[in-house]
Tab-separated table of C-alpha atoms in Angstrom:
chain	number	residue	atom	x	y	z
A	1	MET	CA	0.000	0.000	0.000
A	2	PRO	CA	1.247	3.532	-0.712
A	3	THR	CA	2.596	5.454	2.256
A	4	PRO	CA	0.585	8.590	3.163
A	5	LEU	CA	2.410	11.900	3.168
A	6	ALA	CA	1.992	12.295	6.936
A	7	GLN	CA	3.709	8.971	7.586
A	8	LEU	CA	6.461	9.722	5.093
A	9	SER	CA	7.113	13.077	6.762
A	10	LYS	CA	7.324	11.392	10.158
A	11	ASN	CA	9.731	8.761	8.840
A	12	TRP	CA	11.946	11.361	7.183
A	13	LYS	CA	12.156	13.528	10.293
A	14	LYS	CA	13.134	10.450	12.317
A	15	LEU	CA	15.910	9.610	9.856
A	16	LEU	CA	17.064	13.231	9.954
A	17	ALA	CA	17.095	13.272	13.761
A	18	ASP	CA	19.149	10.067	13.747
A	19	ASN	CA	21.584	11.533	11.178
A	20	LYS	CA	20.858	8.684	8.771
A	21	TRP	CA	21.572	10.883	5.795
A	22	LYS	CA	21.952	8.300	3.056
A	23	ALA	CA	18.761	6.460	3.999
A	24	LEU	CA	16.928	9.791	4.142
A	25	PHE	CA	18.104	11.039	0.746
A	26	ASP	CA	17.469	7.666	-0.900
A	27	ASP	CA	13.938	7.433	0.474
A	28	MET	CA	13.035	11.023	-0.366
A	29	GLN	CA	14.305	10.656	-3.930
A	30	GLU	CA	12.306	7.444	-4.280
A	31	HIS	CA	9.038	9.094	-3.241
A	32	LEU	CA	9.311	12.654	-4.570
A	33	GLN	CA	8.921	14.132	-8.029
A	34	GLY	CA	9.197	17.515	-9.717
A	35	GLU	CA	10.736	20.499	-7.947
A	36	PRO	CA	10.891	18.848	-4.477
A	37	ALA	CA	12.869	15.950	-5.962
A	38	SER	CA	15.286	18.387	-7.632
A	39	HIS	CA	15.838	20.192	-4.331
A	40	VAL	CA	16.636	16.898	-2.613
A	41	VAL	CA	19.214	16.051	-5.312
A	42	LEU	CA	20.965	19.384	-4.785
A	43	LEU	CA	20.856	19.122	-0.987
A	44	ALA	CA	22.215	15.576	-1.129
A	45	SER	CA	25.037	16.755	-3.365
A	46	ARG	CA	25.875	19.612	-1.004
A	47	HIS	CA	25.886	17.319	2.030
A	48	GLN	CA	28.036	14.704	0.290
A	49	SER	CA	30.491	17.345	-0.882
A	50	ALA	CA	30.945	18.670	2.663
A	51	TYR	CA	31.270	15.148	4.076
A	52	GLN	CA	33.834	14.174	1.463
A	53	ASN	CA	35.895	17.317	2.083
A	54	LEU	CA	35.734	16.648	5.820
A	55	MET	CA	37.030	13.099	5.325
A	56	LEU	CA	39.812	14.392	3.069
A	57	GLY	CA	40.771	16.979	5.671
A	58	THR	CA	40.221	19.967	3.406
A	59	ILE	CA	37.641	21.588	5.710
A	60	SER	CA	37.308	21.628	9.488
A	61	SER	CA	34.630	19.733	11.393
A	62	ALA	CA	33.163	23.087	12.430
A	63	ASP	CA	32.840	24.216	8.806
A	64	ALA	CA	31.329	20.880	7.832
A	65	GLU	CA	28.814	21.091	10.661
A	66	VAL	CA	27.683	24.501	9.417
A	67	VAL	CA	26.841	22.937	6.041
A	68	PHE	CA	25.166	19.917	7.668
A	69	ASN	CA	22.946	22.198	9.755
A	70	GLN	CA	22.029	24.310	6.725
A	71	VAL	CA	21.061	21.166	4.801
A	72	ARG	CA	19.128	19.895	7.829
A	73	GLN	CA	17.110	23.117	8.095
A	74	ALA	CA	16.430	23.140	4.344
A	75	LEU	CA	15.175	19.543	4.511
A	76	LEU	CA	12.898	20.313	7.452
A	77	TYR	CA	11.442	23.276	5.566
A	78	LEU	CA	10.953	21.109	2.483
A	79	ILE	CA	9.255	18.325	4.444
A	80	ASP	CA	6.964	20.721	6.303
A	81	ASN	CA	5.821	22.372	3.068
A	82	LEU	CA	5.263	19.258	0.944
A	83	THR	CA	1.890	18.530	-0.619
A	84	GLU	CA	0.539	15.319	-2.130
A	85	SER	CA	1.355	16.637	-5.613
A	86	GLY	CA	5.042	16.441	-4.756
A	87	LEU	CA	4.859	12.700	-4.335
A	88	GLY	CA	5.878	10.398	-7.150
A	89	ALA	CA	5.775	6.634	-7.420
A	90	GLY	CA	5.453	6.133	-3.681
A	91	GLY	CA	2.547	8.499	-3.108
A	92	PRO	CA	-1.150	7.716	-2.748
A	93	ASP	CA	-1.779	8.957	-6.287
A	94	ALA	CA	0.424	6.201	-7.726
A	95	ASP	CA	-2.105	3.346	-7.724
A	96	GLY	CA	-3.457	4.064	-11.186
A	97	LEU	CA	-0.054	4.080	-12.844
A	98	ASP	CA	1.129	1.070	-10.890
A	99	THR	CA	-1.917	-0.887	-12.060
A	100	LEU	CA	-1.301	0.109	-15.669
A	101	VAL	CA	2.318	-1.014	-15.431
A	102	ARG	CA	1.334	-4.364	-13.933
A	103	GLN	CA	-0.897	-4.977	-16.948
A	104	LEU	CA	2.007	-4.667	-19.406
A	105	GLU	CA	3.297	-7.806	-21.088
A	106	VAL	CA	7.058	-7.279	-21.116
A	107	GLY	CA	8.430	-9.293	-24.005
A	108	ILE	CA	12.207	-8.942	-23.624
A	109	PRO	CA	14.733	-9.470	-20.807
A	110	LEU	CA	15.229	-6.060	-19.202
A	111	THR	CA	18.678	-4.862	-18.160
A	112	PRO	CA	19.919	-1.738	-16.328
A	113	LEU	CA	20.079	-0.050	-19.752
A	114	HIS	CA	16.275	-0.108	-19.861
A	115	LEU	CA	16.219	2.133	-16.782
A	116	VAL	CA	17.823	4.988	-18.719
A	117	ASN	CA	17.482	4.457	-22.493
A	118	CYS	CA	14.494	6.569	-23.519
A	119	ASP	CA	15.083	9.357	-26.093
A	120	ARG	CA	18.258	11.498	-26.096
A	121	TYR	CA	18.953	10.423	-29.683
A	122	GLN	CA	20.640	13.686	-30.672
A	123	SER	CA	22.835	13.774	-27.570
A	124	LEU	CA	23.691	10.108	-28.046
A	125	LYS	CA	24.701	10.844	-31.647
A	126	VAL	CA	27.029	13.647	-30.502
A	127	PHE	CA	28.734	11.264	-28.100
A	128	GLN	CA	29.030	8.424	-30.608
A	129	GLU	CA	30.569	10.646	-33.282
A	130	CYS	CA	33.126	12.075	-30.840
A	131	PHE	CA	33.945	8.689	-29.366
A	132	GLU	CA	34.460	7.022	-32.743
A	133	GLY	CA	36.539	9.898	-34.076
A	134	TRP	CA	38.777	9.973	-31.036
A	135	ARG	CA	38.999	6.181	-30.870
A	136	LEU	CA	40.327	6.049	-34.421
A	137	ALA	CA	42.698	9.019	-33.940
A	138	PRO	CA	43.583	7.466	-31.472
A	139	CYS	CA	42.908	9.636	-28.424
A	140	ARG	CA	43.390	7.697	-25.198
A	141	PHE	CA	41.875	10.348	-22.953
A	142	GLN	CA	38.385	11.706	-23.621
A	143	PHE	CA	36.385	14.210	-21.590
A	144	TYR	CA	32.621	14.668	-21.901
A	145	TYR	CA	30.863	17.528	-20.103
A	146	LEU	CA	27.150	16.919	-19.509
A	147	LEU	CA	25.448	20.174	-18.508
A	148	ALA	CA	21.757	19.798	-17.684
A	149	CYS	CA	18.941	20.490	-15.258
A	150	PRO	CA	18.622	17.888	-12.460
A	151	ASN	CA	15.068	17.203	-13.719
A	152	GLN	CA	16.602	15.904	-16.961
A	153	ARG	CA	18.844	13.418	-15.113
A	154	PRO	CA	22.266	14.034	-16.723
A	155	GLN	CA	23.879	11.438	-14.440
A	156	SER	CA	21.522	8.861	-15.939
A	157	PHE	CA	22.592	9.890	-19.429
A	158	ALA	CA	26.204	9.244	-18.413
A	159	GLU	CA	25.070	5.862	-17.111
A	160	ARG	CA	23.368	5.133	-20.404
A	161	LEU	CA	26.510	5.953	-22.377
A	162	VAL	CA	28.465	3.383	-20.373
A	163	TYR	CA	25.883	0.689	-21.116
A	164	GLU	CA	25.734	1.685	-24.780
A	165	LEU	CA	29.513	1.347	-25.040
A	166	ALA	CA	29.508	-2.044	-23.368
A	167	GLY	CA	26.729	-3.290	-25.637
A	168	ALA	CA	28.259	-1.949	-28.842
A	169	TYR	CA	31.830	-3.076	-28.334
A	170	ALA	CA	31.846	-5.999	-25.899
A	171	THR	CA	31.891	-8.563	-28.721
A	172	SER	CA	34.439	-6.779	-30.904
A	173	HIS	CA	37.515	-4.705	-30.102
A	174	LEU	CA	36.405	-3.617	-26.619
A	175	HIS	CA	37.600	-6.435	-24.388
A	176	SER	CA	36.784	-4.901	-21.035
A	177	ILE	CA	35.317	-1.789	-19.457
A	178	GLU	CA	35.878	-0.664	-15.884
A	179	TYR	CA	33.518	1.717	-14.109
A	180	GLN	CA	32.416	2.359	-10.552
A	181	ARG	CA	29.257	0.504	-9.527
A	182	SER	CA	26.709	1.545	-6.923
A	183	ALA	CA	26.586	-0.541	-3.768
A	184	GLY	CA	24.090	-3.375	-3.997
A	185	ASN	CA	23.573	-3.343	-7.760
A	186	ALA	CA	25.406	-3.228	-11.060
A	187	ARG	CA	24.407	0.313	-11.990
A	188	VAL	CA	26.955	2.937	-12.932
A	189	LYS	CA	27.915	5.150	-10.016
A	190	THR	CA	28.375	8.888	-10.431
A	191	GLU	CA	30.615	10.258	-7.687
A	192	LEU	CA	31.276	13.795	-6.529
A	193	LEU	CA	34.118	15.586	-8.250
A	194	PRO	CA	36.896	15.792	-5.632
A	195	LEU	CA	37.313	19.485	-4.828
A	196	GLY	CA	39.164	21.493	-2.202
A	197	GLY	CA	39.812	24.958	-0.839
A	198	THR	CA	42.412	25.645	-3.534
A	199	ALA	CA	43.235	24.221	-6.941
A	200	ASP	CA	46.239	22.436	-5.420
A	201	ASP	CA	43.987	20.888	-2.766
A	202	ALA	CA	41.627	19.679	-5.480
A	203	LYS	CA	44.516	18.185	-7.458
A	204	ASP	CA	45.804	16.369	-4.375
A	205	ASN	CA	42.329	15.039	-3.625
A	206	PHE	CA	41.982	13.696	-7.160
A	207	LYS	CA	45.374	12.000	-6.891
A	208	LYS	CA	44.231	10.322	-3.666
A	209	TYR	CA	40.977	9.245	-5.299
A	210	PHE	CA	42.809	7.850	-8.323
A	211	ALA	CA	45.425	6.020	-6.238
A	212	GLU	CA	42.793	4.431	-3.997
A	213	ARG	CA	40.510	3.418	-6.848
A	214	PHE	CA	43.263	1.768	-8.879
A	215	ARG	CA	45.392	0.597	-5.946
A	216	LEU	CA	48.560	2.292	-7.085
A	217	GLY	CA	50.302	1.599	-3.796
A	218	ASN	CA	53.565	3.540	-3.643
A	219	THR	CA	53.290	4.662	-7.275
A	220	SER	CA	52.428	8.339	-7.620
A	221	PHE	CA	49.771	9.631	-10.000
A	222	GLU	CA	52.486	11.267	-12.103
A	223	ASP	CA	54.576	8.086	-12.253
A	224	TYR	CA	51.577	6.048	-13.318
A	225	LEU	CA	50.859	8.365	-16.247
A	226	ARG	CA	54.554	8.351	-17.182
A	227	THR	CA	55.065	4.577	-17.047
A	228	GLY	CA	51.603	2.987	-17.229
A	229	LEU	CA	52.598	0.870	-14.223
A	230	PRO	CA	51.127	-0.871	-12.367
A	231	ARG	CA	49.377	-2.058	-15.521
A	232	LEU	CA	45.590	-1.822	-15.439
A	233	GLN	CA	43.909	-4.829	-17.023
A	234	TRP	CA	41.065	-3.009	-18.774
A	235	GLU	CA	40.938	-1.539	-22.245
A	236	TYR	CA	38.584	1.285	-21.264
A	237	VAL	CA	38.251	2.973	-17.869
A	238	ILE	CA	35.211	5.196	-17.338
A	239	THR	CA	34.757	7.753	-14.582
A	240	SER	CA	31.540	9.687	-13.932
A	241	LEU	CA	31.935	12.709	-11.646
A	242	SER	CA	29.398	15.371	-10.700
A	243	VAL	CA	29.445	18.979	-9.552
A	244	THR	CA	26.675	21.523	-9.040
A	245	ALA	CA	26.648	24.719	-11.075
A	246	GLY	CA	26.726	26.574	-7.754
A	247	ASP	CA	30.023	24.968	-6.767
A	248	TRP	CA	31.415	25.625	-10.245
A	249	TYR	CA	30.396	29.293	-10.080
A	250	SER	CA	31.594	29.933	-6.525
A	251	LYS	CA	34.935	28.233	-7.220
A	252	SER	CA	35.199	28.926	-10.950
A	253	SER	CA	38.892	29.848	-10.952
A	254	ILE	CA	39.715	26.768	-8.875
A	255	VAL	CA	37.539	24.419	-10.913
A	256	GLU	CA	38.819	25.675	-14.273
A	257	GLU	CA	42.486	25.416	-13.230
A	258	TYR	CA	41.861	22.012	-11.666
A	259	LEU	CA	40.071	20.485	-14.659
A	260	GLN	CA	42.593	21.998	-17.082
A	261	TRP	CA	45.353	20.338	-15.058
A	262	LEU	CA	43.436	17.065	-15.104
A	263	MET	CA	42.985	17.111	-18.884
A	264	ASP	CA	46.590	18.204	-19.471
A	265	SER	CA	47.944	15.503	-17.165
A	266	PHE	CA	46.189	12.705	-19.030
A	267	ALA	CA	46.865	14.199	-22.467
A	268	GLU	CA	50.613	14.245	-21.755
A	269	ALA	CA	50.726	10.675	-20.442
A	270	GLU	CA	53.519	8.572	-21.934
A	271	GLY	CA	52.795	5.160	-20.439
A	272	ASN	CA	50.824	2.307	-21.958
A	273	THR	CA	47.499	2.970	-20.267
A	274	PRO	CA	43.869	2.085	-20.961
A	275	THR	CA	41.730	4.660	-22.727
A	276	PHE	CA	40.210	6.864	-20.025
A	277	LEU	CA	36.756	8.382	-20.517
A	278	PHE	CA	35.577	11.055	-18.088
A	279	PHE	CA	31.973	12.181	-17.792
A	280	PHE	CA	31.604	15.444	-15.882
A	281	VAL	CA	27.959	15.836	-14.851
A	282	ILE	CA	27.104	19.472	-14.079
A	283	TRP	CA	23.710	20.149	-12.504
A	284	LEU	CA	22.245	23.538	-13.448
A	285	GLU	CA	18.598	24.376	-12.803
A	286	ASN	CA	16.769	25.260	-16.047
A	287	ALA	CA	19.851	24.568	-18.185
A	288	HIS	CA	17.525	23.777	-21.107
A	289	LEU	CA	15.618	27.058	-20.661
A	290	PRO	CA	18.088	29.895	-21.410
A	291	GLU	CA	15.413	32.529	-20.816
A	292	LYS	CA	15.083	31.364	-17.191
A	293	LEU	CA	18.799	31.249	-16.381
A	294	SER	CA	20.066	33.736	-13.833
A	295	ARG	CA	23.127	35.841	-14.566
A	296	ARG	CA	25.106	33.460	-12.383
A	297	GLY	CA	23.809	30.530	-14.407
A	298	GLN	CA	24.707	32.243	-17.686
A	299	GLU	CA	28.233	32.960	-16.462
A	300	THR	CA	28.616	29.344	-15.393
A	301	VAL	CA	27.559	28.140	-18.843
A	302	GLU	CA	30.085	30.474	-20.490
A	303	SER	CA	32.831	29.263	-18.158
A	304	ILE	CA	32.122	25.633	-19.065
A	305	LYS	CA	31.911	26.385	-22.788
A	306	GLY	CA	35.207	28.275	-22.665
A	307	LEU	CA	37.008	25.429	-20.914
A	308	VAL	CA	35.685	22.841	-23.364
A	309	GLU	CA	36.495	24.979	-26.406
A	310	LYS	CA	40.131	25.323	-25.281
A	311	ASN	CA	40.344	21.536	-25.119
A	312	ARG	CA	38.172	20.622	-28.100
A	313	HIS	CA	40.706	18.075	-29.413
A	314	HIS	CA	39.754	15.765	-26.517
A	315	ALA	CA	36.755	17.376	-24.798
A	316	THR	CA	33.175	18.080	-25.818
A	317	LEU	CA	30.086	19.612	-24.250
A	318	ILE	CA	26.810	17.713	-24.543
A	319	THR	CA	24.016	20.133	-23.709
A	320	PRO	CA	21.186	20.752	-23.261
A	321	LEU	CA	19.235	17.660	-22.324
A	322	PRO	CA	15.664	18.829	-22.989
A	323	PRO	CA	12.384	17.301	-21.791
A	324	VAL	CA	11.367	14.072	-23.520
A	325	PRO	CA	8.581	13.913	-26.138
A	326	ALA	CA	5.764	11.668	-24.920
A	327	LEU	CA	5.983	9.934	-28.302
A	328	ASP	CA	9.442	8.625	-27.394
A	329	LEU	CA	8.086	7.055	-24.220
A	330	LYS	CA	5.392	5.372	-26.291
A	331	GLU	CA	8.101	3.987	-28.575
A	332	TRP	CA	10.025	2.686	-25.556
A	333	LEU	CA	6.892	0.898	-24.330
A	334	GLN	CA	6.414	-0.512	-27.826
A	335	VAL	CA	9.924	-1.992	-27.756
A	336	VAL	CA	9.866	-3.549	-24.276
A	337	THR	CA	6.485	-5.184	-24.935
A	338	LEU	CA	7.514	-6.358	-28.425
A	339	GLY	CA	4.486	-4.518	-29.742
A	340	HIS	CA	2.047	-6.270	-27.409
A	341	ILE	CA	0.559	-3.030	-26.145
A	342	LYS	CA	-2.538	-1.217	-27.302
A	343	ALA	CA	-2.672	2.456	-28.179
A	344	GLU	CA	-5.112	3.065	-25.329
A	345	GLN	CA	-2.677	1.484	-22.860
A	346	LYS	CA	0.123	3.812	-23.940
A	347	ASN	CA	-2.178	6.825	-23.794
A	348	ALA	CA	-3.426	5.829	-20.346
A	349	ILE	CA	0.143	5.612	-19.027
A	350	ILE	CA	1.004	9.038	-20.425
A	351	ASP	CA	-2.202	10.475	-18.944
A	352	ALA	CA	-1.406	8.960	-15.533
A	353	ILE	CA	2.032	10.558	-15.527
A	354	ALA	CA	0.602	13.883	-16.706
A	355	ALA	CA	-1.930	13.802	-13.872
A	356	ARG	CA	0.970	14.250	-11.437
A	357	LEU	CA	2.283	17.394	-13.099
A	358	GLN	CA	1.629	20.910	-11.915
A	359	GLY	CA	2.497	24.525	-12.671
A	360	GLU	CA	4.860	25.263	-15.547
A	361	GLU	CA	5.627	21.595	-16.032
A	362	LEU	CA	1.952	20.855	-16.667
A	363	GLU	CA	1.628	23.842	-19.010
A	364	ARG	CA	4.636	22.682	-21.022
A	365	PHE	CA	3.173	19.192	-21.334
A	366	GLN	CA	-0.146	20.595	-22.538
A	367	LYS	CA	1.565	22.838	-25.107
A	368	GLU	CA	4.467	20.659	-26.267
A	369	ASN	CA	3.557	17.119	-25.132
A	370	VAL	CA	6.899	16.648	-23.351
A	371	LEU	CA	7.860	15.234	-19.945
A	372	ASN	CA	10.883	15.792	-17.735
A	373	MET	CA	13.209	12.805	-17.779
A	374	GLU	CA	12.731	12.216	-14.044
A	375	HIS	CA	9.130	11.135	-14.752
A	376	ILE	CA	10.204	8.949	-17.661
A	377	GLU	CA	12.790	7.201	-15.510
A	378	GLY	CA	10.252	6.725	-12.736
A	379	LEU	CA	8.053	4.838	-15.194
A	380	GLN	CA	11.002	2.846	-16.560
A	381	GLU	CA	11.985	1.824	-13.040
A	382	MET	CA	8.439	0.665	-12.288
A	383	VAL	CA	8.340	-1.436	-15.463
A	384	CYS	CA	11.752	-2.988	-14.781
A	385	ASN	CA	11.046	-3.718	-11.118
A	386	HIS	CA	7.719	-5.396	-11.883
A	387	SER	CA	9.335	-7.464	-14.619
A	388	TRP	CA	12.231	-8.531	-12.401
A	389	ARG	CA	9.863	-9.326	-9.548
A	390	ASP	CA	7.741	-11.541	-11.797
A	391	HIS	CA	10.795	-13.088	-13.488
A	392	PRO	CA	13.631	-13.262	-10.910
A	393	ASP	CA	15.776	-15.165	-13.408
A	394	ARG	CA	15.885	-12.037	-15.589
A	395	ARG	CA	17.132	-9.728	-12.843
A	396	PRO	CA	20.616	-8.480	-13.774
């Protein structure tokens, strides 16, 4: 049975009081949609950034506690001002959609790719053309900047690109791919970009991250790039890192110097290394709506574009990620059911999702027939989970 808002609020405040941050953020993101969900993503990112910097010793415990308290107060305000319309798949308005999903006849084995592979054809084409061109060059170090609104789920697009690569090349020249996986499942993990109080701090933090991830032991980051030793067994190594536009803007000189150093360091590598692909996920509210960007947002976009342009021989910017046409969701449903779905079923699913929209998001759907990717992915997750529950042997 769906959990009423009052009970959810009580549960979340208990988790907050017990400082169970991860459980709180995970549960809120599972149950919320729209603007509240976007706020939770940004607050989670801010909390994780402060926690990571505290663990790395780049900020004091007192400074970290200031951030934790600010996030705590923002979460309490958010919880106290929630309405039923802010609830997504876990809310009491979800029964109709859940029933419609249960009635689907899924005709293919679903994989983690099916959680994130709706639309984005143009953005996917940009990536594929860059990847193929650089692969043939060859360019062993590639950097992809994904600038998008949190509602459009840029981290999920990075995840999709990893799965697309694995599917396209696993049986040919691509012998192995290494990427970070989320705890408890095989999904691609996007981590926070290691930052610091200065550019040198950020560089040191990345070196620590790199050494720990690849178990370099006594070998320095510089020595690894110079010698390629210890040898990594994979042909392709993929890293997905995220940063908010706010952090980029407030530390623009640090971030630009830091990322330039990172790209230069890999580009000048002499050792026999795997090909490294970096996805930099940058969350910017309304990134796909230039008319709604603040001056700060516009300056952040220009900063990112300038950095990418200076490094265009091995870096590209994939933006914006716009809302998804409802037609593309219908096509996705057509594929996963092998065509065993009626037009009225597809329309009913779209209508059920639209019934949850409000404000500008609802107006845009009525005018343009598009949905934010967060709603698309919510539906994809429901379809996959029901299929895996009914067919445990298909669960990846």
